[in-house]
Amino acid sequence: MGKYTLGIAGNPNCGKTTMFNALTGARQHVANWPGVTVEKKIGVIKSGEDTIDLVDLPGTYSLTAYTQEELVARNFLVEERPEVVIDVMNADALERNLYLAVQIMELGVPLVLGLNMMDEVRKSGKNIDSEKLATLSGCKVVETVARNGKGTSALLGAALDLAKEKRGEWNPLNITYGPDLDPVLDEMEKLIEANGFLTDKVPARWTGIKYLERDEDVIIKGRMADSDLSSTLETMAREVAAHTQKTLNAQPDALIADHRYGFIAGMIKDVVSYPVLDADRISRSDQMDKVLTHTLLGPLIMLGIVYVIYQVTFSVGAIPMGWLESLFGWMGDSVSAALPEGHLRSLLVSGIIDGVGGVLGFVPLIMFMFLMISALEDSGYIARMAYMLDRVFKIFGLHGTSVLPFIVSGGIAGGCAVPGVMATRTLRSPKEKLATIFVAPYMTCGAKVPVFLMLAAAFFPENSAAVMLMITLGAWVMALLVARALRSTVIRGASTPFVMELPPYRMPTLNGVLIHTWERTWEYAKKAGTIILGISILIWAMMTFPQLPQERLDAYDALRAPIVTHLEALDENAPESVRAPLEEQLAAVDNALAEESIHHTAAGRIGTALEPVTMLAGFNWRTNIALTGGFAAKEVIVSTLATAYSLGEIDVEDTDTLAQKLVNDATFSKASAIALIIFTMLYAPCFVTVVTMARESSWSWAAYSVVGSTTLAFGLAVLAYNVTKALS
Ligand code: GDP
Ligand code: MG
């Protein structure tokens, strides 16, 4: 009878969560890892007399101190010393998955390898000799298919047996790191052993490796434990680094990684075999790739596919969009009819219904866009896009994997920069990662789509689909150019070679596509319901208060009164030539009142104060308010414009859409629209993205990007405005 703690580790997407659920069923609870927002799931399993706490570690590719997830996973192993770790691996990508396993072996925690996704391996026609792998790695190996529960209890059984056998004893794996590093590492190991430096927690050799890798987390802990010894180790690491740089043109961490891969490659060679006879699916995939990734045809087909996505989105999505627009129009009318004129009615109609309705109206479009993107993603085509684009990306100092953050951020329009910036975690090179973080928010995220759609529909009604395509491509061009500029100046350095896995094509399942579409659409709608509702109300208040002082209102009343009296006194069938000038006079007074009232509000004052500068780019004060609100969330740009134009509208029809109002506004031209598109594309990302950027890099890098991008955006907007004006 005993109580055991087992950790369950693995790369992202290896089936870890599926495995965890299969093993623990409903008996799990969720907490947070101390000090971070990463979720910690624990499941309790009873097995005969034994109680097992199964802890789900964050999905990671490595155990460096590079990301929060890696640190959490590593600190759990070191601090909580689980009896055994189960490493769930995607056996279909064994080489990459072994990279994490080898690092756990280097630490020495007793390890069981779960070869998951064996169904995929069999389908691909590959053969994996798991007994051989057990011999070579010294770990127990169990084949599983987590999705249908095959082998999962055998995996748990093997882990429990190992826990009982080892009783907390660790046996670190020693890999050779080459003739330059090995002697230094031996020397470090002796020093560390002799001084008992951190040895209560981790093997001496492991600490030495971390000093060679310049692992900040370990070095800081080392300095606190024994600053003299730590500085000796740091000096040793620095000296050997200078040496390897000179002789091999590489830093120790790169050499260590190379030798780990070498070790893995050696195992793979004996463990994985490919039958000569290829499965039909693979050869069909290869046939398809001959066309789809063809040097000339490939990019053309890619452009064509992106264009079709737009066409379908516009033509099919426009139908339900019309329904929603009428629904919100009807709601506005009903509320207007039911409530007396006043602040409440204005808040409900101009603030809430117009603001949120303007954003929710785009839900059908976004849904259709996601439907097609999800299908492409699930089919394996997006991986091909990344593969093709890598050739281009290298030229701009980026990495092939940068494509993923770009696409997630809205590279095919409709993504979100928040997960996009988070997706940069898969980039191994820090410089390429910084550049990608900086420019990924240029992409057309779901929140910018409504802005572009509205402007395109208003000012380019005949070619709005083509304009949207140009905007999407323009975002890519700008992202690449700015990345190139960054990689030639502030973040100079060589690029990392790129290997991309191209899994065979797969028919997407309707269910999978629908779930992905639903998740993304719901995320968008939820944001509209919460953050945007709050901001809409705030902005409405800023655009309503403070109100004109009573004496000004009285003054306008004094102007109106005689005209109204005159009009009322007119005979039923007074000629139009008498009535019309009077009505015009009255409208002019009302117009002046509306104008003065809105200028008097907080928002009007801010927008007006900025106008002298922003008019260089053709932005009037209404646009200024919208763009300022857009920093809170880009969706707000449309809703704020809608609110700004629905208050104080005198000379336009009530039934006009925002697009028509913009076209009719004399202070907002086609040149302004083009400048606004460019500015919206490039200026500061929304504050949620900025916070994410800071978390993935640093606050100073996030601040640098906000200031840099906004400056660039304004510069280009001014240029575009003046060029368009000069040409038209
Ligand atoms: P995690 O990111 O490691 O937690 O991975 P998940 O548990 O979320 O699984 C990722 C995807 O792989 C899901 O679509 C699972 O249904 C699928 N999956 C998990 N295990 C298997 C397996 O053994 N075979 C196959 N074919 N798919 C699996
Ligand atoms: Mg998971």
Coordinates of C-alpha atoms in Angstrom, one line a residue, residues 89 150 203 226 324 343 383 412 440 505 574 659 728:
M89 CA 4.7 11.0 -27.1
K150 CA -5.9 1.2 -25.9
P203 CA 22.4 15.8 -10.3
D226 CA 27.0 30.0 -3.2
L324 CA -28.8 40.8 -38.2
H343 CA -30.4 60.1 -21.7
A383 CA 1.3 23.4 -43.2
I412 CA -5.9 35.0 -43.8
A440 CA 2.3 39.8 -36.1
Y505 CA -3.3 15.3 -46.3
A574 CA -48.9 77.9 -47.8
A659 CA -21.1 53.6 -44.5
S728 CA -7.8 62.4 -57.5

